[in-house]
Amino acid sequence: MKYSIKKYSENDYSVWNDFVAQAKNATFLFHRDFMEYHKDRFEDFSLLVFEQEKLCAILPANKKDNSVYSHQGLTYGGLVYKEQTKLKTVIEIFRNLLFFLNENNFGKLHLKTLPSIYHLKPAEEILYSLFLAEAKLVRRDSLSVIDLQKNKTISKIRKRGLKKAISNELIIKEDNQFELFWDKILIPNLEKTHNAKPVHSIDEINTLKSLFPENIHQFNIYKKDEIIGGTTIFETENVAHCQYISKDPNKEDLGSLDYLFHYLIHDRFSKKRFFDFGISNENQGKNLNEGLAYWKESFGAGTIVHDFYEIDTANYIKLEDILI
């Protein structure tokens, strides 16, 4: 066969990361150092695809029972390839991936996509391949995104909050430590409102910050010396993404988040292409938190979708004889 596929091993560390750095649809989340901070939680089944011994695609993934998943420890995923990779080649690679999984007794591939705002160049070849393979759309999240290169329309209520924050003499600080925000704001709020914990423990986020100091940032906002809110930003080449947003519910009327996000959007990350507030969905995308979505939209955000698919690996046969 034209393509060969192998499971990732530690010996592939440098080859994998070099490929991620050259891909047109990858971010630092696909770097092995990021993927492996929680390797104890997932059984890695990442794959490398070679064409005549030359690496041409990778799939960050894990396995569970008789299914393979776009890595469940990552926000997004999908098949990763380089700028020069043609549509025909992606179809052929995807066909071979499905065949490989089917031959290895995996019945399903669960593939989450990489939202288009994270593409360095147009990279939706995999979406066409999924259509040809009759993949089933099983989840769709809505991301609230601002195009930072266009005029931004902010609502009157956000402008009022900004003025209120200025009159309250609030202070924004970019901190290298996460403990204060985690312990005083984020953890108590998640426990109270969702009976949940942050996806990243304090040790994990500190580790990731040490590994990716240029990509992970913490911004806190203070009233005098008291923290009253903050956000954790994951920065990629095109996008500033809000990983966590939280504030002190007892300090609602200070305009803290209005002030903080005005600074991030109009100053700190104004040279980026997009500002991504993240999702406002629950229940696998089937419910929308209307208030949260409205709050993001009031900064000028619109909607980009993030899709999740399920494919029968036996459908590799549907990708044969389609080229004319």
CSV table of C-alpha atoms in Angstrom, one decimal:
chain,number,residue,atom,x,y,z
A,1,MET,CA,0.0,0.0,0.0
A,2,LYS,CA,1.0,3.6,-0.6
A,3,TYR,CA,0.6,4.6,3.0
A,4,SER,CA,1.9,3.0,6.2
A,5,ILE,CA,0.5,3.8,9.7
A,6,LYS,CA,2.1,3.3,13.1
A,7,LYS,CA,1.1,4.0,16.7
A,8,TYR,CA,3.0,6.8,18.4
A,9,SER,CA,5.9,5.8,20.7
A,10,GLU,CA,8.3,7.9,22.7
A,11,ASN,CA,10.9,7.5,20.0
A,12,ASP,CA,8.6,9.6,17.7
A,13,TYR,CA,8.7,12.6,20.1
A,14,SER,CA,10.9,14.9,18.0
A,15,VAL,CA,9.4,13.8,14.7
A,16,TRP,CA,5.9,14.4,16.0
A,17,ASN,CA,6.6,17.8,17.4
A,18,ASP,CA,8.5,18.9,14.3
A,19,PHE,CA,5.5,18.0,12.2
A,20,VAL,CA,3.1,19.9,14.5
A,21,ALA,CA,5.3,23.0,14.1
A,22,GLN,CA,5.0,22.8,10.2
A,23,ALA,CA,1.3,21.9,10.0
A,24,LYS,CA,-1.3,24.2,8.7
A,25,ASN,CA,-4.0,23.0,11.2
A,26,ALA,CA,-2.2,22.5,14.5
A,27,THR,CA,-1.6,24.4,17.7
A,28,PHE,CA,0.6,23.9,20.8
A,29,LEU,CA,-2.1,21.7,22.3
A,30,PHE,CA,-0.9,19.0,19.8
A,31,HIS,CA,2.7,19.1,21.1
A,32,ARG,CA,3.5,16.0,23.0
A,33,ASP,CA,4.4,17.9,26.1
A,34,PHE,CA,0.9,19.3,26.3
A,35,MET,CA,-0.8,16.0,25.4
A,36,GLU,CA,1.1,14.0,28.0
A,37,TYR,CA,0.5,16.1,31.1
A,38,HIS,CA,-2.6,13.9,31.7
A,39,LYS,CA,-1.3,10.7,30.2
A,40,ASP,CA,-2.4,8.8,33.3
A,41,ARG,CA,-6.0,9.5,32.4
A,42,PHE,CA,-6.0,8.4,28.8
A,43,GLU,CA,-4.6,5.4,26.9
A,44,ASP,CA,-2.8,7.1,24.0
A,45,PHE,CA,-3.4,5.8,20.5
A,46,SER,CA,-2.0,8.6,18.5
A,47,LEU,CA,-1.1,7.7,14.9
A,48,LEU,CA,1.5,8.7,12.4
A,49,VAL,CA,0.8,8.2,8.7
A,50,PHE,CA,3.8,7.8,6.3
A,51,GLU,CA,3.9,8.0,2.5
A,52,GLN,CA,7.0,6.0,1.4
A,53,GLU,CA,8.6,6.6,4.8
A,54,LYS,CA,7.9,10.3,4.8
A,55,LEU,CA,5.5,11.5,7.5
A,56,CYS,CA,2.5,13.1,5.9
A,57,ALA,CA,-0.2,13.3,8.6
A,58,ILE,CA,-0.7,12.7,12.3
A,59,LEU,CA,-3.8,12.0,14.4
A,60,PRO,CA,-3.7,12.9,18.1
A,61,ALA,CA,-5.9,10.2,19.7
A,62,ASN,CA,-6.6,7.8,22.5
A,63,LYS,CA,-8.5,4.5,22.7
A,64,LYS,CA,-11.3,3.4,24.9
A,65,ASP,CA,-12.9,-0.1,24.5
A,66,ASN,CA,-13.2,-0.8,20.8
A,67,SER,CA,-13.2,2.9,19.7
A,68,VAL,CA,-10.6,5.5,18.9
A,69,TYR,CA,-11.2,9.1,19.9
A,70,SER,CA,-9.7,12.4,18.8
A,71,HIS,CA,-7.8,12.9,22.0
A,72,GLN,CA,-10.3,13.3,24.8
A,73,GLY,CA,-7.9,15.4,26.8
A,74,LEU,CA,-7.8,18.1,24.2
A,75,THR,CA,-10.3,20.8,23.4
A,76,TYR,CA,-10.1,20.1,19.7
A,77,GLY,CA,-8.4,17.7,17.4
A,78,GLY,CA,-8.6,16.1,13.9
A,79,LEU,CA,-6.3,14.9,11.2
A,80,VAL,CA,-3.2,17.1,11.0
A,81,TYR,CA,-1.3,17.8,7.8
A,82,LYS,CA,0.9,20.3,6.0
A,83,GLU,CA,0.0,23.2,3.7
A,84,GLN,CA,1.0,21.5,0.5
A,85,THR,CA,-1.2,18.4,1.2
A,86,LYS,CA,-3.9,18.2,-1.5
A,87,LEU,CA,-7.5,17.3,-1.0
A,88,LYS,CA,-7.0,14.0,-2.9
A,89,THR,CA,-4.2,13.1,-0.6
A,90,VAL,CA,-6.3,13.8,2.6
A,91,ILE,CA,-9.1,11.6,1.3
A,92,GLU,CA,-6.6,8.8,0.6
A,93,ILE,CA,-5.0,9.2,4.0
A,94,PHE,CA,-8.3,9.2,5.8
A,95,ARG,CA,-9.4,6.0,3.9
A,96,ASN,CA,-6.2,4.3,5.0
A,97,LEU,CA,-6.7,5.4,8.6
A,98,LEU,CA,-10.2,3.9,8.7
A,99,PHE,CA,-8.9,0.7,7.1
A,100,PHE,CA,-6.1,0.5,9.6
A,101,LEU,CA,-8.5,0.9,12.5
A,102,ASN,CA,-11.0,-1.6,11.1
A,103,GLU,CA,-8.2,-4.1,10.6
A,104,ASN,CA,-7.2,-3.6,14.2
A,105,ASN,CA,-10.8,-4.3,15.4
A,106,PHE,CA,-11.9,-0.8,16.2
A,107,GLY,CA,-15.5,-0.3,15.2
A,108,LYS,CA,-15.8,3.5,15.6
A,109,LEU,CA,-13.6,6.6,15.2
A,110,HIS,CA,-14.8,9.6,17.1
A,111,LEU,CA,-13.3,12.7,15.5
A,112,LYS,CA,-13.5,16.2,16.9
A,113,THR,CA,-12.5,18.9,14.4
A,114,LEU,CA,-10.3,21.9,14.7
A,115,PRO,CA,-12.4,25.1,14.5
A,116,SER,CA,-11.6,27.1,11.4
A,117,ILE,CA,-10.3,30.1,13.3
A,118,TYR,CA,-7.3,28.0,14.4
A,119,HIS,CA,-6.3,27.1,10.8
A,120,LEU,CA,-3.1,28.8,9.6
A,121,LYS,CA,-4.3,28.3,6.0
A,122,PRO,CA,-7.7,26.9,4.8
A,123,ALA,CA,-7.8,23.3,6.0
A,124,GLU,CA,-11.2,21.8,5.7
A,125,GLU,CA,-10.2,18.9,3.5
A,126,ILE,CA,-11.0,16.5,6.4
A,127,LEU,CA,-14.6,17.8,6.5
A,128,TYR,CA,-15.1,16.8,2.9
A,129,SER,CA,-13.6,13.4,3.7
A,130,LEU,CA,-16.0,13.0,6.6
A,131,PHE,CA,-18.9,13.7,4.3
A,132,LEU,CA,-17.7,11.1,1.8
A,133,ALA,CA,-17.3,8.6,4.6
A,134,GLU,CA,-20.9,9.3,5.7
A,135,ALA,CA,-19.7,10.3,9.2
A,136,LYS,CA,-22.5,11.2,11.6
A,137,LEU,CA,-22.5,14.6,13.2
A,138,VAL,CA,-23.1,13.9,16.9
A,139,ARG,CA,-22.3,17.2,18.6
A,140,ARG,CA,-22.0,20.8,17.6
A,141,ASP,CA,-20.7,23.5,20.0
A,142,SER,CA,-21.0,27.2,19.4
A,143,LEU,CA,-17.9,29.4,20.0
A,144,SER,CA,-18.3,33.1,20.6
A,145,VAL,CA,-15.6,34.7,18.5
A,146,ILE,CA,-14.5,38.3,17.7
A,147,ASP,CA,-12.7,39.1,14.5
A,148,LEU,CA,-10.1,41.4,15.8
A,149,GLN,CA,-9.2,42.8,12.4
A,150,LYS,CA,-12.8,44.2,11.9
A,151,ASN,CA,-14.6,47.0,13.5
A,152,LYS,CA,-15.9,45.9,16.9
A,153,THR,CA,-19.4,46.8,18.1
A,154,ILE,CA,-19.7,46.8,21.9
A,155,SER,CA,-23.1,47.2,23.6
A,156,LYS,CA,-24.1,50.1,25.8
A,157,ILE,CA,-24.2,47.9,28.9
A,158,ARG,CA,-20.6,46.9,28.4
A,159,LYS,CA,-19.6,50.5,28.0
A,160,ARG,CA,-21.4,51.3,31.3
A,161,GLY,CA,-19.5,48.5,33.0
A,162,LEU,CA,-16.2,49.9,31.7
A,163,LYS,CA,-17.0,53.3,33.1
A,164,LYS,CA,-18.0,51.8,36.4
A,165,ALA,CA,-14.7,49.9,36.6
A,166,ILE,CA,-12.7,53.0,35.9
A,167,SER,CA,-14.5,54.9,38.6
A,168,ASN,CA,-13.9,52.0,41.0
A,169,GLU,CA,-10.1,52.3,40.2
A,170,LEU,CA,-9.8,48.6,39.3
A,171,ILE,CA,-6.4,47.2,38.4
A,172,ILE,CA,-5.5,44.6,35.8
A,173,LYS,CA,-2.3,42.5,36.3
A,174,GLU,CA,-0.8,39.7,34.2
A,175,ASP,CA,0.4,37.2,36.7
A,176,ASN,CA,2.8,34.2,36.3
A,177,GLN,CA,1.2,32.4,39.2
A,178,PHE,CA,-2.3,30.8,39.0
A,179,GLU,CA,-2.9,29.9,42.7
A,180,LEU,CA,-4.7,33.1,43.7
A,181,PHE,CA,-7.2,32.9,40.9
A,182,TRP,CA,-7.7,29.1,41.2
A,183,ASP,CA,-8.1,29.2,45.0
A,184,LYS,CA,-10.0,32.4,45.6
A,185,ILE,CA,-12.2,32.7,42.4
A,186,LEU,CA,-12.3,29.8,40.0
A,187,ILE,CA,-12.6,26.7,42.2
A,188,PRO,CA,-15.2,28.2,44.6
A,189,ASN,CA,-17.3,29.4,41.6
A,190,LEU,CA,-17.2,26.1,39.7
A,191,GLU,CA,-18.1,24.2,42.9
A,192,LYS,CA,-21.0,26.6,43.7
A,193,THR,CA,-22.5,26.9,40.2
A,194,HIS,CA,-21.7,23.6,38.5
A,195,ASN,CA,-20.6,21.3,41.3
A,196,ALA,CA,-17.4,20.9,39.2
A,197,LYS,CA,-13.7,21.4,39.3
A,198,PRO,CA,-11.3,23.1,36.8
A,199,VAL,CA,-10.2,20.7,34.0
A,200,HIS,CA,-6.6,21.5,35.0
A,201,SER,CA,-5.4,21.2,38.6
A,202,ILE,CA,-3.2,24.0,39.9
A,203,ASP,CA,-0.2,21.7,39.5
A,204,GLU,CA,-1.1,20.9,36.0
A,205,ILE,CA,-1.7,24.5,34.9
A,206,ASN,CA,1.6,25.5,36.5
A,207,THR,CA,3.4,22.7,34.7
A,208,LEU,CA,1.9,23.7,31.3
A,209,LYS,CA,2.8,27.3,31.9
A,210,SER,CA,6.4,26.3,32.5
A,211,LEU,CA,6.4,24.3,29.3
A,212,PHE,CA,4.5,26.9,27.2
A,213,PRO,CA,5.3,30.3,28.8
A,214,GLU,CA,4.5,32.2,25.6
A,215,ASN,CA,1.1,30.5,25.1
A,216,ILE,CA,-0.5,30.4,28.5
A,217,HIS,CA,-1.3,33.6,30.4
A,218,GLN,CA,-3.2,34.6,33.6
A,219,PHE,CA,-4.9,38.0,33.9
A,220,ASN,CA,-6.3,39.0,37.2
A,221,ILE,CA,-8.3,42.1,38.2
A,222,TYR,CA,-8.1,43.7,41.6
A,223,LYS,CA,-10.0,46.2,43.8
A,224,LYS,CA,-7.1,47.6,45.7
A,225,ASP,CA,-5.2,44.5,46.8
A,226,GLU,CA,-8.2,42.1,46.6
A,227,ILE,CA,-8.6,39.8,43.6
A,228,ILE,CA,-12.2,40.0,42.2
A,229,GLY,CA,-11.9,38.2,38.9
A,230,GLY,CA,-9.7,36.9,36.1
A,231,THR,CA,-9.2,34.8,33.0
A,232,THR,CA,-6.8,32.2,31.8
A,233,ILE,CA,-5.8,32.7,28.1
A,234,PHE,CA,-4.4,30.1,25.7
A,235,GLU,CA,-2.7,32.0,22.9
A,236,THR,CA,-2.0,30.4,19.5
A,237,GLU,CA,-0.8,32.1,16.3
A,238,ASN,CA,-4.2,33.3,15.2
A,239,VAL,CA,-6.3,33.2,18.4
A,240,ALA,CA,-6.5,34.3,22.0
A,241,HIS,CA,-8.8,31.8,23.6
A,242,CYS,CA,-10.4,32.1,27.1
A,243,GLN,CA,-9.8,28.8,28.8
A,244,TYR,CA,-11.3,30.0,32.1
A,245,ILE,CA,-13.4,33.1,33.0
A,246,SER,CA,-14.6,33.8,36.5
A,247,LYS,CA,-15.3,36.6,39.0
A,248,ASP,CA,-16.3,37.1,42.6
A,249,PRO,CA,-20.1,36.9,42.7
A,250,ASN,CA,-20.2,39.2,45.7
A,251,LYS,CA,-18.5,42.0,43.6
A,252,GLU,CA,-21.0,42.0,40.8
A,253,ASP,CA,-21.4,45.8,40.4
A,254,LEU,CA,-17.8,46.8,39.9
A,255,GLY,CA,-17.6,46.3,36.1
A,256,SER,CA,-14.6,43.9,36.6
A,257,LEU,CA,-14.9,41.7,33.6
A,258,ASP,CA,-16.1,44.5,31.3
A,259,TYR,CA,-12.8,46.3,32.2
A,260,LEU,CA,-10.7,43.2,31.8
A,261,PHE,CA,-12.0,42.1,28.5
A,262,HIS,CA,-12.0,45.6,27.0
A,263,TYR,CA,-8.3,45.6,27.8
A,264,LEU,CA,-7.7,42.1,26.3
A,265,ILE,CA,-9.7,42.7,23.1
A,266,HIS,CA,-8.6,46.3,22.4
A,267,ASP,CA,-5.1,46.3,23.7
A,268,ARG,CA,-3.3,43.1,24.8
A,269,PHE,CA,-4.4,40.9,22.0
A,270,SER,CA,-5.6,43.4,19.5
A,271,LYS,CA,-3.0,42.2,16.9
A,272,LYS,CA,-4.4,38.7,16.9
A,273,ARG,CA,-6.8,37.6,14.2
A,274,PHE,CA,-9.5,36.3,16.5
A,275,PHE,CA,-10.5,36.4,20.2
A,276,ASP,CA,-12.3,33.2,21.2
A,277,PHE,CA,-14.5,33.4,24.3
A,278,GLY,CA,-15.2,29.7,24.0
A,279,ILE,CA,-18.5,27.8,24.2
A,280,SER,CA,-21.8,28.6,26.0
A,281,ASN,CA,-23.2,25.1,25.6
A,282,GLU,CA,-24.0,22.2,27.8
A,283,ASN,CA,-25.4,18.7,27.2
A,284,GLN,CA,-23.1,17.9,24.3
A,285,GLY,CA,-24.0,21.1,22.5
A,286,LYS,CA,-27.8,20.6,22.7
A,287,ASN,CA,-28.4,23.4,25.3
A,288,LEU,CA,-27.4,27.0,25.1
A,289,ASN,CA,-26.7,29.1,28.2
A,290,GLU,CA,-28.5,32.2,26.8
A,291,GLY,CA,-27.2,34.6,29.4
A,292,LEU,CA,-23.6,33.6,28.9
A,293,ALA,CA,-23.9,33.7,25.1
A,294,TYR,CA,-25.5,37.2,25.3
A,295,TRP,CA,-22.7,38.5,27.6
A,296,LYS,CA,-20.1,37.4,25.0
A,297,GLU,CA,-22.1,38.7,22.1
A,298,SER,CA,-22.3,42.1,23.8
A,299,PHE,CA,-18.6,42.5,23.3
A,300,GLY,CA,-19.2,42.1,19.6
A,301,ALA,CA,-18.7,38.3,19.3
A,302,GLY,CA,-20.4,36.2,16.6
A,303,THR,CA,-20.7,32.4,16.3
A,304,ILE,CA,-18.3,29.8,14.9
A,305,VAL,CA,-19.2,26.1,15.2
A,306,HIS,CA,-17.1,23.3,16.5
A,307,ASP,CA,-18.2,19.9,15.2
A,308,PHE,CA,-17.8,16.3,16.5
A,309,TYR,CA,-18.3,13.2,14.3
A,310,GLU,CA,-18.7,9.5,14.7
A,311,ILE,CA,-17.5,7.2,11.8
A,312,ASP,CA,-17.9,3.5,11.3
A,313,THR,CA,-14.4,2.3,10.4
A,314,ALA,CA,-15.9,-0.1,7.9
A,315,ASN,CA,-16.8,3.0,5.9
A,316,TYR,CA,-13.3,3.1,4.5
A,317,ILE,CA,-14.9,1.4,1.5
A,318,LYS,CA,-17.0,4.5,0.8
A,319,LEU,CA,-13.8,6.4,0.1
A,320,GLU,CA,-12.8,4.1,-2.8
A,321,ASP,CA,-13.4,4.9,-6.4
A,322,ILE,CA,-14.6,8.4,-5.8
A,323,LEU,CA,-12.0,10.2,-7.9
A,324,ILE,CA,-13.1,10.9,-11.5
